[in-house]
Structure formats: C-alpha cells, structure tokens
PDB file of C-alpha atoms in Angstrom:
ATOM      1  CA  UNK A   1     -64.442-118.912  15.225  1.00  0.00           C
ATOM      2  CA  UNK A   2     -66.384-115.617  14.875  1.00  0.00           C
ATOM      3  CA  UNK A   3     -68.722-115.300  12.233  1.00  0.00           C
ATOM      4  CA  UNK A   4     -71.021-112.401  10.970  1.00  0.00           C
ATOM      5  CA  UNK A   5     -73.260-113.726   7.881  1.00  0.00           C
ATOM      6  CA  UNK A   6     -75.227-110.764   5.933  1.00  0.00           C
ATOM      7  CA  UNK A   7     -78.127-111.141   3.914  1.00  0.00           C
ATOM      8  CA  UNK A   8     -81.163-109.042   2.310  1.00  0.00           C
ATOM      9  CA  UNK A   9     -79.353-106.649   0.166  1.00  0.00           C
ATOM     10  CA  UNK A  10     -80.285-105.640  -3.195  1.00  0.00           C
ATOM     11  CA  UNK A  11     -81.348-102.698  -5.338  1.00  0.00           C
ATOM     12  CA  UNK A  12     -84.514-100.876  -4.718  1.00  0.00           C
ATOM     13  CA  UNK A  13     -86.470 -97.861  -5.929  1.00  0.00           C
ATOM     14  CA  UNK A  14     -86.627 -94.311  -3.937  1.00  0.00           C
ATOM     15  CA  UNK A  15     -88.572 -94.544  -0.956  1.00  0.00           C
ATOM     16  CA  UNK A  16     -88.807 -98.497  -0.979  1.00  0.00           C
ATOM     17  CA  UNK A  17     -87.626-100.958   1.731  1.00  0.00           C
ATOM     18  CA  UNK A  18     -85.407-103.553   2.553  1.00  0.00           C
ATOM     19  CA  UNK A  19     -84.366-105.617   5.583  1.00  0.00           C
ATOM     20  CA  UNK A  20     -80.537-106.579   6.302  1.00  0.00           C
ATOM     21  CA  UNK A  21     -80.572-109.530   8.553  1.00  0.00           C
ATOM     22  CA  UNK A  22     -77.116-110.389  10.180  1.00  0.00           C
ATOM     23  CA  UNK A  23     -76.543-113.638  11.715  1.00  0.00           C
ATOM     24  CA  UNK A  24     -73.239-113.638  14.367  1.00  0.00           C
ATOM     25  CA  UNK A  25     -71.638-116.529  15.987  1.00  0.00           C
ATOM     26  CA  UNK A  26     -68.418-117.661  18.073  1.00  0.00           C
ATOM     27  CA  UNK A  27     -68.128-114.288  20.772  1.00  0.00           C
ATOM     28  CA  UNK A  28     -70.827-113.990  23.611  1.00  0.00           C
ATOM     29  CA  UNK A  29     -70.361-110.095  24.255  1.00  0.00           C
ATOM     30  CA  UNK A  30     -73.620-108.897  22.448  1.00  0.00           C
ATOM     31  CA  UNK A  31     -73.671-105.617  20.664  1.00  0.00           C
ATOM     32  CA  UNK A  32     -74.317-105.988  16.901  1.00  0.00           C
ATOM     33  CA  UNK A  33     -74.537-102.783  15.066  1.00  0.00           C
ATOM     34  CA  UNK A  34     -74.668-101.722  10.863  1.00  0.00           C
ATOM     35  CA  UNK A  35     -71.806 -99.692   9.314  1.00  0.00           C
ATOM     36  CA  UNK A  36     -71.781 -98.495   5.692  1.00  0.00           C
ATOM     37  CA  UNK A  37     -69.175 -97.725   3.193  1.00  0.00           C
ATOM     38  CA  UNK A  38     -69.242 -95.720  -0.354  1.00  0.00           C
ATOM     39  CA  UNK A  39     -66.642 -96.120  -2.553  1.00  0.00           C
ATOM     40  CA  UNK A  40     -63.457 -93.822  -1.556  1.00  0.00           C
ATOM     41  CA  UNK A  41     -65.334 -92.301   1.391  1.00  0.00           C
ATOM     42  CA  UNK A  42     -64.891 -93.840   5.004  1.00  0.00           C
ATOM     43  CA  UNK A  43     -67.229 -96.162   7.324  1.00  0.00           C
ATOM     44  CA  UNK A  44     -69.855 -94.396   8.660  1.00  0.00           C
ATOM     45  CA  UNK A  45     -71.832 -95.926  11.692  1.00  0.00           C
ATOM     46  CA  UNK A  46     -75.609 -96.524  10.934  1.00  0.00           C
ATOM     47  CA  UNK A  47     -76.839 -97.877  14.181  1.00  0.00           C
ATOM     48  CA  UNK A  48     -76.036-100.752  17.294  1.00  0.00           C
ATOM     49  CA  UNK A  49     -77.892-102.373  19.388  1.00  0.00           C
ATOM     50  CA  UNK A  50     -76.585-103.218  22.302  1.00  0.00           C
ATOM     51  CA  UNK A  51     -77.729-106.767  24.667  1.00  0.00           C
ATOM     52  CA  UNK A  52     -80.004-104.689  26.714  1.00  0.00           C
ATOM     53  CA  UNK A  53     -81.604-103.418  23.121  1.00  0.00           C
ATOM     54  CA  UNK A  54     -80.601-100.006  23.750  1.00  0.00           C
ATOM     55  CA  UNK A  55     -79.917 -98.530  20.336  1.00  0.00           C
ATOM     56  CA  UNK A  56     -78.492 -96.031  18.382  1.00  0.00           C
ATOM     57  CA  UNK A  57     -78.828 -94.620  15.025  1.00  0.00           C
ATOM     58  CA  UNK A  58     -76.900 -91.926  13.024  1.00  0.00           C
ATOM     59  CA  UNK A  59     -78.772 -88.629  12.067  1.00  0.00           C
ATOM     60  CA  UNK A  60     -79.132 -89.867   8.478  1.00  0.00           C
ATOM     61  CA  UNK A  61     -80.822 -93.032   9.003  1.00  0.00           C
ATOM     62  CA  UNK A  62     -83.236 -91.962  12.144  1.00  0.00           C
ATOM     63  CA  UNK A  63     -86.844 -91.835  11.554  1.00  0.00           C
ATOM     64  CA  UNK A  64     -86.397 -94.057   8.628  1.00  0.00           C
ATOM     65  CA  UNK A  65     -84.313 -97.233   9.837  1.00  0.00           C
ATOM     66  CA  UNK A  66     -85.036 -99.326  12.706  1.00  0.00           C
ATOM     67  CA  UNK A  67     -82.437-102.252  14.250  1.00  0.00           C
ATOM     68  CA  UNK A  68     -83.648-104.992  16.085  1.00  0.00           C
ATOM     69  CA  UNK A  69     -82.784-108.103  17.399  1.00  0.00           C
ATOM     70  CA  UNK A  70     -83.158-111.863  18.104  1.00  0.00           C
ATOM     71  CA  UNK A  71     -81.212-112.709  20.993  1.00  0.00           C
ATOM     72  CA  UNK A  72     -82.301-116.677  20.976  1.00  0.00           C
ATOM     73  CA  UNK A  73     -80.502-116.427  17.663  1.00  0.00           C
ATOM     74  CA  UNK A  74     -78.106-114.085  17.638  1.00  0.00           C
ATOM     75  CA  UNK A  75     -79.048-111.805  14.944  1.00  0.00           C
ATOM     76  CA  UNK A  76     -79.797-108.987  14.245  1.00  0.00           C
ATOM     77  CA  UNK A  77     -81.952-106.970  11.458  1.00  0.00           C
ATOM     78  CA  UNK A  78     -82.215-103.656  10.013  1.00  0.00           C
ATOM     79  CA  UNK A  79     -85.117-102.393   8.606  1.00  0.00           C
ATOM     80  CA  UNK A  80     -85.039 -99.624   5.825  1.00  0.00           C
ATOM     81  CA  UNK A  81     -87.854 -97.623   5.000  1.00  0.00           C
ATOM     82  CA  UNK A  82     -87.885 -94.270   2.672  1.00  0.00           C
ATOM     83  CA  UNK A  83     -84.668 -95.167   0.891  1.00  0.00           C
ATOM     84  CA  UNK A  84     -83.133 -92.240  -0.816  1.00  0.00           C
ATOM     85  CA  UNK A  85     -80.112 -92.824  -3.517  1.00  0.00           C
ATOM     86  CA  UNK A  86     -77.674 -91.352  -0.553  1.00  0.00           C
ATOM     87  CA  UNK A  87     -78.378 -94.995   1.481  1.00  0.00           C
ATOM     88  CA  UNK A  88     -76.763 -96.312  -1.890  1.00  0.00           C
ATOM     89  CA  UNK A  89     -73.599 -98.371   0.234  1.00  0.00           C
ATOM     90  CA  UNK A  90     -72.195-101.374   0.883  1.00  0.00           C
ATOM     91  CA  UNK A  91     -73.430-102.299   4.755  1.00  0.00           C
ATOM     92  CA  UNK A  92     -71.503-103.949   7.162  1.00  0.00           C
ATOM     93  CA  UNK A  93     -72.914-105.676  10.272  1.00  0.00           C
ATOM     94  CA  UNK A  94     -70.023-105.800  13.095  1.00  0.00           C
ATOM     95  CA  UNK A  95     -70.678-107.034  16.475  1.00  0.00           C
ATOM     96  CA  UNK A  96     -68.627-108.000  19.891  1.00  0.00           C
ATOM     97  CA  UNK A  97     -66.531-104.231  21.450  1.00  0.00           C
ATOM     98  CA  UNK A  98     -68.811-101.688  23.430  1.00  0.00           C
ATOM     99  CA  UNK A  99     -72.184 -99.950  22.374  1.00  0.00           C
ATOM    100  CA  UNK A 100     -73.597 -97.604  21.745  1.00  0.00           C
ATOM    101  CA  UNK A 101     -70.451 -96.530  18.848  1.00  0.00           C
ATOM    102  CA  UNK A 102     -68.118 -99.266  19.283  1.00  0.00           C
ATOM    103  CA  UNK A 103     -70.159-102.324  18.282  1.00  0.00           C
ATOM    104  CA  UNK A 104     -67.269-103.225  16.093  1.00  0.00           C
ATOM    105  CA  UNK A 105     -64.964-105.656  17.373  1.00  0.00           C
ATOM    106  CA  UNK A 106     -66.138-108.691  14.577  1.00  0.00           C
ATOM    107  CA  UNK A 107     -67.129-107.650  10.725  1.00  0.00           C
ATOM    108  CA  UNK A 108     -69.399-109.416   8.293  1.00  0.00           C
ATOM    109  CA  UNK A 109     -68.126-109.109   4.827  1.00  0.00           C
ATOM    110  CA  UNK A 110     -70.797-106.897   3.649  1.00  0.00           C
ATOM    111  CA  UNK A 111     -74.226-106.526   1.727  1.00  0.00           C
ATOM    112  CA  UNK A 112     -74.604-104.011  -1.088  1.00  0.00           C
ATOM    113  CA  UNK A 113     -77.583-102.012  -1.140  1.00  0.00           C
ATOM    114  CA  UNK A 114     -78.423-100.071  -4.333  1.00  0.00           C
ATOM    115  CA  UNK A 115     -81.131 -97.025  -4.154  1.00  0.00           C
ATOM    116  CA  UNK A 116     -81.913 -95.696  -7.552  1.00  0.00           C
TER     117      UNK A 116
END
C-alpha cells in the first residue's frame, strides 16, 4: 500500500520559514516532488527531486525554497524561506511517475501553509 504522510505546515509571518517533511512508503521508483493548490485555482508544481537528487523548482519558489531528501528513509523535505502571502496553499507531496515534472504518480493528502 502506497503511502505519502505530510507534516510541518502551519501559519507563519512574511518572510518566515517552515519545513514540509513528507514521509512515502509502498512504491520503490523514487521521485518525490511538492505541488500546491489555492482554492478554485489548479495544482501548480513547486519542485521534485528525483533518486539521483536532481531537482527542480518552479520560478516562484527558486531562490527561496530548497527540496531535499533522505533516501535511507524515504522522505523528503522542503524548506521555505522568505515566505510571501502568495505561498499561502495547501501543499501536496506526490511521489513514484518520472522527474523532473511528473513526480506525481502517489499523493499525500496535503499540508496547509498559511503566510500572513
């Protein structure tokens, strides 16, 4: 059985941090990667990381997130720095498909993240 298993959102101030840690089990293909969702907009890819920790990160995030990984445990992290209200989202992790854009064969169930 595939799992996903989010943790570490929460509500911050502008330009604060947070780290989303993702935890995956049950598929052996590794690519993990963060999606994020507003409200009545679509998913929007925030970066993968791919077994060979090749990553990827959308224009809006680079500079300011960072995705890693811990392949002895199968998870993954993101690190946000400089949050603006725009990162406001609920964030996916997804893992299992193909890197460096289609790290999203599995889905967590999500982690809100509040900016204010």
């Amino acid at each position: 059985q595939v799992q996903l298993v989010e943790s570490g959102g929460g509500s911050v101030q502008t330009d604060g941090s947070l780290r989303l840690s993702c935890a995956a089990s049950g598929y052996s293909r590794h690519c993990m990667g963060w999606f994020r969702q507003v409200p009545g907009h679509g998913c929007e890819l925030v970066s993968t990381i791919s077994g060979d920790s090749s990553t990827f990160y959308s224009d809006s995030v680079k500079g300011r997130f960072t995705i890693s990984h811990d392949k002895s445990k199968n998870t993954a992290y993101l690190q946000m720095n400089d949050l603006k209200p725009e990162d406001t989202a609920m964030y996916y992790c997804a893992g299992g498909g193909f890197p460096p854009l289609f790290c999203d064969e599995y889905w967590g169930q999500g982690t809100q993240v509040t900016v204010s």
